[in-house]
Short mmCIF file of C-alpha atoms in Angstrom, two decimals:
data_model
loop_
_atom_site.label_atom_id
_atom_site.label_comp_id
_atom_site.label_asym_id
_atom_site.label_seq_id
_atom_site.Cartn_x
_atom_site.Cartn_y
_atom_site.Cartn_z
CA MET A 1 -42.58 -26.42 198.11
CA ILE A 2 -41.71 -24.85 195.42
CA GLU A 3 -45.63 -23.76 195.71
CA ARG A 4 -44.88 -22.07 198.70
CA TYR A 5 -42.36 -19.88 197.84
CA ALA A 6 -44.47 -18.77 194.40
CA ALA A 7 -48.17 -18.17 196.94
CA ALA A 8 -45.15 -16.15 199.17
CA MET A 9 -43.85 -14.26 194.89
CA LEU A 10 -47.98 -13.95 194.54
CA VAL A 11 -48.27 -12.32 197.67
CA GLY A 12 -45.56 -9.64 198.26
CA ILE A 13 -46.40 -8.64 194.10
CA THR A 14 -49.88 -8.29 194.80
CA LYS A 15 -49.28 -5.90 198.31
CA LEU A 16 -46.75 -3.93 195.94
CA LEU A 17 -49.25 -3.34 193.17
CA VAL A 18 -52.48 -2.59 195.13
CA GLY A 19 -51.36 -2.41 198.96
CA ALA A 20 -54.13 -4.84 199.50
CA ARG A 21 -54.50 -4.44 203.18
CA ALA A 22 -57.43 -5.98 205.24
CA ASP A 23 -59.61 -3.53 206.92
CA TRP A 24 -61.69 -6.37 209.09
CA ARG A 25 -64.39 -4.80 210.72
CA VAL A 26 -65.16 -7.22 212.56
CA GLU A 27 -63.03 -10.41 214.46
CA PRO A 28 -62.05 -12.07 211.19
CA ALA A 29 -64.45 -14.68 211.58
CA GLY A 30 -63.55 -18.81 212.45
CA GLY A 31 -64.44 -21.33 210.97
CA GLN A 32 -65.17 -22.19 207.34
CA CYS A 33 -65.99 -19.07 205.81
CA LEU A 34 -67.62 -18.22 201.72
CA TYR A 35 -65.78 -14.49 200.99
CA PHE A 36 -68.18 -12.73 198.87
CA ALA A 37 -66.92 -9.33 197.31
CA ASN A 38 -67.64 -7.19 195.16
CA HIS A 39 -65.28 -8.37 190.94
CA SER A 40 -64.77 -5.19 189.10
CA SER A 41 -60.62 -6.30 187.88
CA HIS A 42 -59.02 -9.45 187.03
CA LEU A 43 -56.48 -8.91 189.82
CA ASP A 44 -59.86 -9.12 192.39
CA THR A 45 -59.04 -12.35 194.08
CA LEU A 46 -55.52 -12.21 194.64
CA ALA A 47 -56.40 -9.21 196.27
CA ILE A 48 -58.48 -10.44 198.60
CA TRP A 49 -56.65 -13.98 198.94
CA SER A 50 -53.16 -11.63 199.98
CA ALA A 51 -55.21 -9.26 202.04
CA LEU A 52 -56.53 -13.28 203.77
CA ALA A 53 -54.26 -13.83 207.11
CA PRO A 54 -51.29 -16.45 206.44
CA ALA A 55 -53.36 -19.07 208.18
CA LEU A 56 -56.98 -17.92 207.04
CA ARG A 57 -55.39 -17.78 203.33
CA LYS A 58 -54.13 -21.74 204.10
CA GLN A 59 -57.32 -22.91 203.98
CA THR A 60 -59.43 -20.19 201.76
CA ARG A 61 -58.96 -21.24 197.45
CA ALA A 62 -60.65 -18.32 194.95
CA VAL A 63 -63.42 -19.45 192.50
CA ALA A 64 -62.35 -18.78 189.16
CA ALA A 65 -63.73 -19.00 185.65
CA ARG A 66 -62.32 -21.61 183.87
CA ASP A 67 -62.78 -19.58 180.66
CA TYR A 68 -60.35 -16.50 181.85
CA TRP A 69 -57.38 -18.78 184.32
CA ASP A 70 -57.10 -22.11 182.96
CA LYS A 71 -55.03 -21.29 180.23
CA PRO A 72 -51.43 -22.84 179.75
CA GLY A 73 -48.62 -21.19 181.14
CA LEU A 74 -48.77 -18.80 183.79
CA ARG A 75 -51.87 -18.42 184.32
CA GLY A 76 -53.39 -21.87 184.53
CA TYR A 77 -50.49 -22.54 187.42
CA ILE A 78 -51.25 -19.73 189.22
CA ALA A 79 -54.72 -21.01 189.15
CA ASN A 80 -54.31 -24.23 189.26
CA LYS A 81 -50.88 -25.22 191.91
CA VAL A 82 -50.54 -21.41 194.04
CA LEU A 83 -54.35 -20.47 194.51
CA ARG A 84 -55.05 -23.74 194.04
CA ALA A 85 -58.64 -22.20 192.49
CA VAL A 86 -61.83 -24.01 192.15
CA LEU A 87 -62.79 -24.17 188.41
CA ILE A 88 -66.04 -22.82 187.17
CA GLU A 89 -67.75 -23.84 183.83
CA ARG A 90 -68.82 -20.05 182.19
CA ARG A 91 -70.15 -20.72 179.52
CA ARG A 92 -73.39 -22.37 179.04
CA GLU A 93 -71.67 -23.97 175.66
CA GLN A 94 -69.24 -26.42 177.72
CA ARG A 95 -71.52 -27.59 180.28
CA ASP A 96 -72.82 -30.84 181.55
CA GLY A 97 -73.80 -31.13 184.90
CA ASP A 98 -74.54 -28.80 187.60
CA PRO A 99 -71.51 -25.14 186.39
CA LEU A 100 -71.47 -25.08 191.03
CA GLU A 101 -70.60 -29.11 191.96
CA PRO A 102 -66.66 -28.14 191.69
CA VAL A 103 -67.59 -25.91 194.86
CA ILE A 104 -70.31 -27.54 196.80
CA GLU A 105 -67.29 -30.47 196.91
CA ALA A 106 -64.83 -27.79 198.03
CA LEU A 107 -67.28 -27.16 200.49
CA ARG A 108 -67.90 -30.64 201.78
CA ASN A 109 -63.99 -31.02 202.01
CA GLY A 110 -63.65 -28.26 204.57
CA ASP A 111 -61.82 -25.64 202.00
CA SER A 112 -63.24 -22.13 202.44
CA LEU A 113 -64.26 -20.33 199.28
CA VAL A 114 -63.98 -16.70 197.61
CA LEU A 115 -66.99 -15.95 195.37
CA PHE A 116 -67.79 -13.33 193.51
CA PRO A 117 -72.15 -13.34 193.36
CA GLU A 118 -72.76 -11.45 190.14
CA GLY A 119 -70.63 -13.19 187.89
CA THR A 120 -68.54 -10.76 185.65
CA ARG A 121 -67.05 -8.02 186.25
CA THR A 122 -68.44 -4.33 186.46
CA ALA A 123 -66.84 -1.22 186.22
CA GLU A 124 -68.43 0.72 189.05
CA ARG A 125 -68.20 1.10 192.21
CA LEU A 126 -71.39 -0.78 193.75
CA PRO A 127 -71.94 -4.34 192.72
CA GLN A 128 -74.41 -6.03 190.11
CA ARG A 129 -77.50 -7.71 191.56
CA PHE A 130 -76.23 -11.60 192.70
CA ARG A 131 -76.61 -14.26 190.63
CA GLY A 132 -78.13 -17.16 192.29
CA GLY A 133 -75.14 -19.46 192.98
CA LEU A 134 -74.84 -18.22 196.47
CA PHE A 135 -78.22 -18.93 197.93
CA ARG A 136 -77.85 -21.93 196.56
CA LEU A 137 -73.91 -22.66 198.72
CA ALA A 138 -76.38 -20.97 201.75
CA GLU A 139 -78.70 -23.13 202.36
CA SER A 140 -76.22 -25.89 201.69
CA PHE A 141 -74.37 -25.18 203.97
CA PRO A 142 -76.13 -23.58 206.75
CA GLU A 143 -72.99 -23.33 209.23
CA LEU A 144 -70.82 -22.01 206.22
CA ASN A 145 -69.84 -18.76 207.41
CA LEU A 146 -71.00 -15.99 204.82
CA VAL A 147 -68.68 -13.29 205.19
CA PRO A 148 -68.71 -9.64 202.88
CA VAL A 149 -66.21 -8.06 201.10
CA TYR A 150 -66.14 -5.34 200.01
CA LEU A 151 -62.88 -4.20 197.59
CA ASP A 152 -62.93 0.22 197.04
CA THR A 153 -60.37 0.98 194.53
CA LEU A 154 -59.62 -2.09 192.51
CA HIS A 155 -62.34 -0.32 189.39
CA ARG A 156 -60.37 2.79 189.61
CA SER A 157 -57.16 1.17 188.89
CA MET A 158 -58.31 -1.70 185.93
CA PRO A 159 -61.54 -0.14 184.58
CA LYS A 160 -62.56 -2.34 181.55
CA GLY A 161 -60.60 -1.72 178.58
CA ALA A 162 -57.70 0.01 180.41
CA PRO A 163 -54.79 -2.31 180.02
CA ILE A 164 -52.36 -0.09 182.17
CA PRO A 165 -53.24 -0.68 185.05
CA LEU A 166 -52.71 2.35 187.77
CA PRO A 167 -50.76 1.40 191.44
CA LEU A 168 -53.66 2.84 193.84
CA TYR A 169 -53.92 1.13 197.32
CA CYS A 170 -57.01 -1.11 197.66
CA ASN A 171 -58.26 -1.55 200.77
CA VAL A 172 -59.85 -5.07 201.14
CA ARG A 173 -63.12 -4.52 203.81
CA PHE A 174 -64.05 -7.62 205.62
CA GLY A 175 -67.60 -7.44 207.36
CA ALA A 176 -69.28 -9.53 209.57
CA PRO A 177 -70.66 -12.55 208.70
CA LEU A 178 -74.57 -13.01 207.68
CA ALA A 179 -76.78 -13.34 209.91
CA ARG A 180 -79.04 -16.87 208.50
CA ILE A 181 -82.40 -16.22 208.98
CA ASP A 182 -84.66 -19.50 208.11
CA ASN A 183 -87.16 -19.95 205.18
CA GLU A 184 -85.75 -16.50 203.64
CA PRO A 185 -86.69 -16.34 200.14
CA ARG A 186 -84.47 -16.40 197.51
CA GLU A 187 -84.46 -12.36 196.48
CA ILE A 188 -84.73 -11.63 199.60
CA PHE A 189 -81.53 -13.01 200.88
CA LEU A 190 -79.90 -12.12 197.47
CA ASP A 191 -81.15 -8.34 198.11
CA ARG A 192 -79.27 -8.53 201.75
CA ALA A 193 -76.38 -9.69 200.66
CA ARG A 194 -75.42 -7.69 198.09
CA ALA A 195 -76.12 -5.10 201.17
CA ALA A 196 -73.46 -6.23 203.54
CA VAL A 197 -71.07 -5.75 200.72
CA VAL A 198 -73.00 -2.54 199.07
CA ALA A 199 -72.45 -1.32 203.36
CA LEU A 200 -68.95 -1.97 203.63
CA ALA A 201 -68.36 0.81 200.25
CA MET B 1 -13.83 19.50 206.06
CA ASN B 2 -15.04 17.99 203.48
CA ALA B 3 -18.63 17.70 202.50
CA SER B 4 -17.72 13.91 203.60
CA GLN B 5 -17.13 14.37 206.69
CA LYS B 6 -19.59 16.84 207.37
CA LEU B 7 -22.02 14.44 206.34
CA VAL B 8 -20.89 11.80 208.85
CA TYR B 9 -21.19 14.18 211.12
CA VAL B 10 -24.34 15.20 210.96
CA PHE B 11 -25.49 11.67 210.67
CA GLY B 12 -23.14 10.84 213.62
CA GLY B 13 -25.59 13.25 215.48
CA ILE B 14 -28.85 11.91 214.23
CA VAL B 15 -28.12 8.60 215.69
CA ALA B 16 -27.39 9.39 219.23
CA LEU B 17 -30.39 11.87 218.55
CA LEU B 18 -32.44 8.40 217.77
CA THR B 19 -30.67 6.44 220.94
CA LEU B 20 -31.39 8.90 222.85
CA ALA B 21 -35.07 9.27 221.83
CA SER B 22 -35.97 5.02 222.21
CA LEU B 23 -33.95 5.14 225.14
CA ILE B 24 -36.70 7.90 226.63
CA GLY B 25 -38.88 5.94 225.25
CA TRP B 26 -38.16 2.63 226.89
CA TRP B 27 -38.53 4.84 230.23
CA LEU B 28 -41.15 6.13 229.31
CA GLN B 29 -42.55 2.29 228.33
CA GLN B 30 -41.44 1.38 231.90
CA ARG B 31 -42.53 4.15 233.65
CA LYS B 32 -45.95 4.97 232.03
CA GLY B 33 -47.14 1.34 231.05
CA ASP B 34 -48.42 0.19 227.39
CA THR B 35 -50.57 3.71 226.89
CA GLU B 36 -51.76 4.57 223.45
CA VAL B 37 -50.22 7.75 223.50
CA VAL B 38 -46.29 5.89 224.30
CA ARG B 39 -47.39 3.18 221.78
CA ASN B 40 -47.23 5.52 219.04
CA LEU B 41 -44.12 7.23 220.53
CA ASN B 42 -42.23 4.27 220.78
CA ALA B 43 -43.80 3.40 216.75
CA ARG B 44 -42.97 6.55 215.49
CA VAL B 45 -39.37 6.35 216.67
CA ARG B 46 -39.10 2.89 215.33
CA ALA B 47 -39.85 4.64 211.99
CA TRP B 48 -37.33 7.46 212.47
CA TRP B 49 -34.41 4.80 212.22
CA VAL B 50 -35.49 3.06 209.07
CA MET B 51 -36.47 6.18 207.24
CA VAL B 52 -33.00 7.17 208.98
CA ALA B 53 -31.03 4.30 207.88
CA VAL B 54 -32.47 4.38 203.98
CA LEU B 55 -31.31 8.31 203.96
CA GLY B 56 -28.38 7.27 204.70
CA VAL B 57 -27.44 4.54 202.87
CA CYS B 58 -28.64 6.53 199.68
CA PHE B 59 -26.36 9.41 201.09
CA LEU B 60 -23.75 7.13 201.24
CA LEU B 61 -24.39 6.07 197.23
CA GLY B 62 -24.61 9.35 196.35
CA PRO B 63 -26.47 11.72 194.08
CA VAL B 64 -28.59 9.00 191.74
CA ALA B 65 -29.31 7.61 195.03
CA ASN B 66 -31.27 10.52 196.21
CA VAL B 67 -32.72 11.44 193.43
CA LEU B 68 -33.93 7.77 192.49
CA ALA B 69 -35.11 8.14 196.28
CA PHE B 70 -37.10 10.90 195.92
CA ALA B 71 -38.78 9.86 193.09
CA LEU B 72 -40.01 6.52 194.76
CA ILE B 73 -41.55 9.14 198.08
CA SER B 74 -43.07 11.06 195.25
CA PHE B 75 -44.48 7.68 193.34
CA PHE B 76 -46.41 6.63 197.03
CA ALA B 77 -46.48 10.55 197.91
CA LEU B 78 -49.33 10.77 194.05
CA ARG B 79 -50.85 7.01 195.11
CA GLU B 80 -52.33 8.45 198.27
CA PHE B 81 -52.96 11.12 196.62
CA ILE B 82 -55.42 10.00 194.06
CA THR B 83 -55.85 6.94 196.47
CA LEU B 84 -58.31 8.99 198.27
CA THR B 85 -59.16 11.69 195.81
CA PRO B 86 -62.64 9.88 193.46
CA THR B 87 -61.81 9.52 190.41
CA ARG B 88 -62.98 8.06 187.11
CA PRO B 89 -62.51 5.85 184.17
CA GLY B 90 -62.76 8.83 182.30
CA ASP B 91 -59.49 9.96 183.95
CA HIS B 92 -57.84 7.07 183.54
CA LEU B 93 -55.25 7.87 180.59
CA PRO B 94 -53.62 11.53 182.80
CA LEU B 95 -53.59 9.19 185.85
CA VAL B 96 -51.26 6.96 183.46
CA VAL B 97 -49.11 9.39 182.35
CA ALA B 98 -48.11 10.88 186.25
CA PHE B 99 -47.54 7.57 187.15
CA TYR B 100 -45.35 6.30 184.23
CA VAL B 101 -44.98 9.10 182.67
CA LEU B 102 -44.01 12.38 184.42
CA ILE B 103 -42.44 10.69 187.56
CA PRO B 104 -39.86 9.69 185.56
CA VAL B 105 -39.71 12.61 183.13
CA GLN B 106 -39.55 15.22 186.12
CA TYR B 107 -36.21 13.07 187.83
CA TRP B 108 -34.50 12.63 184.94
CA LEU B 109 -34.67 16.51 184.32
CA ILE B 110 -33.03 17.02 187.46
CA TYR B 111 -30.37 13.65 187.17
CA ASP B 112 -30.10 16.11 183.51
CA GLN B 113 -29.60 18.81 185.93
CA TRP B 114 -31.14 20.33 183.39
CA TYR B 115 -32.86 23.30 185.26
CA GLY B 116 -35.03 25.11 182.43
CA LEU B 117 -37.12 22.74 181.86
CA PHE B 118 -37.26 21.14 185.46
CA ALA B 119 -39.11 24.49 186.89
CA ILE B 120 -41.60 25.04 184.40
CA PHE B 121 -42.26 20.76 183.29
CA LEU B 122 -45.04 20.44 185.39
CA PRO B 123 -46.31 23.73 185.99
CA VAL B 124 -47.49 24.54 181.98
CA TYR B 125 -46.48 21.09 179.89
CA ALA B 126 -48.49 18.34 182.21
CA PHE B 127 -51.37 21.61 183.36
CA LEU B 128 -52.59 21.69 179.89
CA ALA B 129 -51.39 17.95 178.90
CA LEU B 130 -53.75 16.52 182.18
CA PRO B 131 -56.71 17.96 180.49
CA ALA B 132 -55.74 18.04 177.22
CA LEU B 133 -55.44 13.51 178.29
CA ALA B 134 -58.37 13.72 179.94
CA VAL B 135 -61.01 14.67 176.87
CA PHE B 136 -60.08 11.20 175.37
CA GLY B 137 -61.70 9.71 178.30
CA GLY B 138 -65.13 11.78 176.66
CA ASP B 139 -66.55 12.56 180.34
CA THR B 140 -67.90 15.81 180.87
CA GLU B 141 -69.42 15.52 184.83
CA ASN B 142 -67.11 17.14 187.50
CA PHE B 143 -64.19 17.59 184.51
CA LEU B 144 -63.61 20.96 186.15
CA GLU B 145 -63.01 19.24 189.24
CA ARG B 146 -61.44 16.11 188.35
CA THR B 147 -58.83 17.69 186.64
CA THR B 148 -58.28 19.82 189.10
CA LYS B 149 -57.02 17.44 192.02
CA ILE B 150 -55.28 15.40 189.29
CA GLN B 151 -53.46 18.57 189.04
CA TRP B 152 -53.03 19.30 191.82
CA GLY B 153 -51.81 16.18 193.12
CA VAL B 154 -48.53 15.56 190.51
CA MET B 155 -47.89 19.89 191.82
CA ILE B 156 -47.81 18.59 194.90
CA ALA B 157 -46.54 15.06 195.08
CA ILE B 158 -44.11 15.31 192.13
CA TYR B 159 -43.32 18.76 191.30
CA CYS B 160 -42.97 20.04 194.94
CA ILE B 161 -40.69 17.33 196.78
CA SER B 162 -39.36 17.37 193.79
CA TYR B 163 -37.79 20.67 194.38
CA ALA B 164 -35.72 18.86 197.93
CA PRO B 165 -33.26 16.83 195.30
CA ALA B 166 -32.78 19.74 192.78
CA LEU B 167 -30.95 21.63 195.71
CA LEU B 168 -28.80 19.08 194.93
CA MET B 169 -28.04 21.42 190.94
CA LEU B 170 -28.06 24.36 192.75
CA ASP B 171 -24.57 26.22 192.04
CA LEU B 172 -24.13 28.32 194.40
CA GLN B 173 -20.79 30.25 195.44
CA GLY B 174 -18.14 28.94 197.63
CA TYR B 175 -20.24 25.52 197.88
CA LYS B 176 -18.96 23.07 195.39
CA ASP B 177 -20.47 19.58 195.07
CA GLN B 178 -21.83 19.97 198.80
CA GLY B 179 -25.27 19.65 197.67
CA PRO B 180 -25.80 16.39 198.84
CA LEU B 181 -25.83 18.29 202.67
CA LEU B 182 -27.77 21.31 202.01
CA LEU B 183 -30.57 18.49 200.85
CA LEU B 184 -29.67 17.55 204.33
CA TYR B 185 -30.30 20.54 206.27
CA LEU B 186 -33.81 21.28 204.63
CA MET B 187 -34.73 17.65 205.71
CA LEU B 188 -33.68 17.83 208.84
CA VAL B 189 -35.04 21.54 209.48
CA VAL B 190 -38.41 20.38 207.95
CA GLN B 191 -38.71 16.80 210.16
CA ILE B 192 -37.06 18.77 213.18
CA SER B 193 -39.33 20.88 213.38
CA ASP B 194 -42.64 18.65 212.99
CA VAL B 195 -41.29 16.29 215.36
CA MET B 196 -40.34 18.75 217.71
CA GLN B 197 -43.87 20.20 217.77
CA TYR B 198 -45.57 16.70 218.36
CA VAL B 199 -43.09 16.90 221.63
CA PHE B 200 -43.85 19.53 223.09
CA GLY B 201 -47.30 19.73 222.14
CA LYS B 202 -47.29 16.63 223.38
CA LEU B 203 -45.59 18.11 226.89
CA PHE B 204 -47.08 21.58 227.33
CA GLY B 205 -49.89 21.50 224.54
CA LYS B 206 -53.14 23.05 225.84
CA ARG B 207 -53.78 25.92 223.07
CA LYS B 208 -55.70 24.51 219.86
CA LEU B 209 -54.07 26.12 216.35
CA ALA B 210 -56.88 25.36 214.51
CA PRO B 211 -58.35 22.44 216.21
CA THR B 212 -60.81 22.30 212.47
CA VAL B 213 -58.46 22.21 210.28
CA SER B 214 -55.01 19.53 212.32
CA PRO B 215 -56.83 19.10 215.83
CA SER B 216 -53.56 16.98 217.17
CA LYS B 217 -51.25 20.59 217.04
CA THR B 218 -51.31 22.79 219.28
CA VAL B 219 -49.52 26.60 220.02
CA GLU B 220 -47.11 25.08 222.27
CA GLY B 221 -46.11 22.28 220.67
CA LEU B 222 -45.44 25.35 216.90
CA VAL B 223 -43.89 27.33 219.24
CA GLY B 224 -41.64 24.77 221.68
CA GLY B 225 -41.03 23.09 217.89
CA GLY B 226 -40.20 26.44 215.82
CA LEU B 227 -37.72 27.37 217.95
CA THR B 228 -35.96 24.68 218.45
CA ALA B 229 -35.37 23.94 214.38
CA VAL B 230 -34.12 27.31 214.10
CA ALA B 231 -32.36 26.86 216.56
CA ILE B 232 -30.25 23.54 215.04
CA GLY B 233 -30.47 25.26 211.64
CA THR B 234 -28.67 27.33 212.82
CA ALA B 235 -25.93 25.95 214.83
CA LEU B 236 -25.98 23.48 211.83
CA TRP B 237 -24.78 26.51 209.71
CA TRP B 238 -21.34 24.99 209.22
CA ILE B 239 -22.62 22.52 206.15
CA THR B 240 -24.61 25.39 204.54
CA PRO B 241 -23.25 28.50 202.29
CA PHE B 242 -24.55 30.76 204.50
CA SER B 243 -23.40 33.06 208.05
CA PRO B 244 -25.08 31.39 211.26
CA ALA B 245 -27.88 35.24 211.29
CA GLN B 246 -28.32 33.87 207.43
CA SER B 247 -28.89 29.93 208.64
CA ALA B 248 -31.10 31.11 211.19
CA LEU B 249 -32.91 33.40 208.26
CA MET B 250 -33.42 29.67 205.90
CA SER B 251 -34.23 27.53 209.51
CA ALA B 252 -36.84 29.89 210.27
CA LEU B 253 -38.58 29.94 206.52
CA ILE B 254 -38.12 26.75 206.28
CA VAL B 255 -40.38 26.25 209.24
CA ALA B 256 -42.79 28.65 208.28
CA ALA B 257 -43.64 27.17 205.01
CA GLY B 258 -43.17 23.31 206.63
CA VAL B 259 -45.73 24.68 209.39
CA PHE B 260 -48.16 26.00 206.47
CA GLY B 261 -47.51 23.12 204.38
CA GLY B 262 -49.24 20.74 207.11
CA LEU B 263 -51.52 22.55 207.97
CA ALA B 264 -53.14 23.01 204.26
CA LEU B 265 -52.70 19.39 203.09
CA SER B 266 -54.11 17.83 206.19
CA ALA B 267 -57.32 20.91 205.23
CA VAL B 268 -56.90 18.71 202.23
CA LYS B 269 -56.62 15.29 203.00
CA ARG B 270 -59.90 15.97 205.71
CA SER B 271 -61.88 17.42 203.02
CA LEU B 272 -61.31 13.86 201.12
CA GLY B 273 -62.10 12.29 203.37
CA ALA B 274 -59.57 10.69 204.88
CA LYS B 275 -57.22 10.77 208.49
CA ASP B 276 -53.80 10.10 207.51
CA TRP B 277 -53.33 9.55 203.58
CA GLY B 278 -52.17 6.31 204.55
CA HIS B 279 -50.71 3.34 206.39
CA MET B 280 -46.97 2.98 205.00
CA ILE B 281 -44.90 3.58 208.02
CA GLU B 282 -46.46 2.88 211.35
CA GLY B 283 -47.43 4.94 214.19
CA HIS B 284 -47.33 7.92 211.20
CA GLY B 285 -49.19 6.69 208.50
CA GLY B 286 -48.47 6.83 205.11
CA MET B 287 -46.06 9.24 203.15
CA MET B 288 -47.91 11.89 202.68
CA ASP B 289 -48.21 12.51 206.27
CA ARG B 290 -44.53 12.66 206.01
CA MET B 291 -43.80 14.63 203.07
CA ASP B 292 -47.08 17.51 203.64
CA SER B 293 -43.86 19.77 205.68
CA VAL B 294 -41.74 19.39 203.02
CA SER B 295 -43.47 19.84 199.74
CA PHE B 296 -43.97 23.47 200.77
CA ALA B 297 -40.69 24.31 202.36
CA ALA B 298 -39.30 22.60 199.77
CA PRO B 299 -40.01 24.97 196.83
CA VAL B 300 -39.40 28.05 198.51
CA PHE B 301 -36.32 27.25 199.97
CA PHE B 302 -34.94 26.09 196.87
CA HIS B 303 -35.43 29.76 194.78
CA VAL B 304 -34.51 31.88 198.12
CA THR B 305 -31.55 29.65 197.97
CA ARG B 306 -30.66 30.12 194.10
CA TYR B 307 -31.88 33.89 193.89
CA PHE B 308 -29.56 35.18 197.20
CA PHE B 309 -26.27 32.79 196.50
CA SER B 310 -26.19 31.55 192.70
CA SER B 311 -23.08 32.19 191.80
#
């Protein structure tokens, strides 16, 4: 119950700070979705999550780095209880087994997810090369809608190393789900996925 | 009649006008159906109710609320301006200063009635400080263009708009403590000019005024809207320090400056690759779409009034 109010407040604060206005280039895809986006600031997860309509937001969880989000206090509370984030281990030395296991688990449960396939933040307008996780998930879940998302100003609001964010308006642009091509090689798929995000820039 | 009675009368008039506008919008919807133009018209009228309500509460609460409201307007306007401007990481420091230092200081100077510094703080000190701060970014690519755009945003969104509440600090002959009325007069003439240009343009518009810069503006709209605004401005002489003839001239000045503001900022907006400044106000676009005329009219109106009517 408290989490519902916390979520509403979080969405309100995010919209006030960064706008987070949804710009759907096509009708929102129904069914289970994997939203994949360029990653440029700590606000990205919240911006996409806030931009989704309430019905979609309810079934959507963010995939986030355990080393950043799983802290005691407010940050951990938001990640675990409000965003119900799927936390993955980026630090190799802490891993035992497949780091994508919790993500696969969540997809099996029918949750929609927000994922940043670059794996790390970049201060540039366009995303870096995508890492392979997206390909593995796409292969394992052929019915999943792979929705490209582009965040247009957050790399300027909060460039790496800048402690004070600028209050720029961010549009969250959602594209058409990626077409599925049978037996597509990994690198070609990843390039195509990245190009779909870049096309929204 | 004292100042607050006058305020009540004017706001009563505005509410009557808006009620009429809402009725016309409803009637059009019944008659013409739910077309794009009718829907946009009704969205605009609804947004006007909200804007008038916000402004009304500010006038009710007094000068401090007015200054704060315009500080927020500047904040939103600058936000839209910089969002559309392709800044680089090297601009972060000057931008942080623009948002979080320049806006509060400029509006504090109005609250403090420190006219001398109010008038030069942004055009002199900020003008020099912004490029000086940008140097710390260590990025020389397009340095002049980037700095100029930030300075432009600061001048229009903060400096020019702040001239509207600055009317509250004018000390005019035989016009003590009536600053809020003068602010209301400015806003009314500018906005009625904008609204009536839109109405006359939609009703009778044939010849485009500046097709590449602002495709919706027409010659017929400009003439009809401008004349209506001057007529209403003249009729409102009793809330100003002006005689009816002077009020007519002042209204004409406000309308003219406002028209150029609308056109010039529309050109700026298009050169930044956008059709609207933002999405804040339903049916109107962004805050800057509503304040473009004010940003040109306010400084001119302020200084002409100050020059001719100071005590």
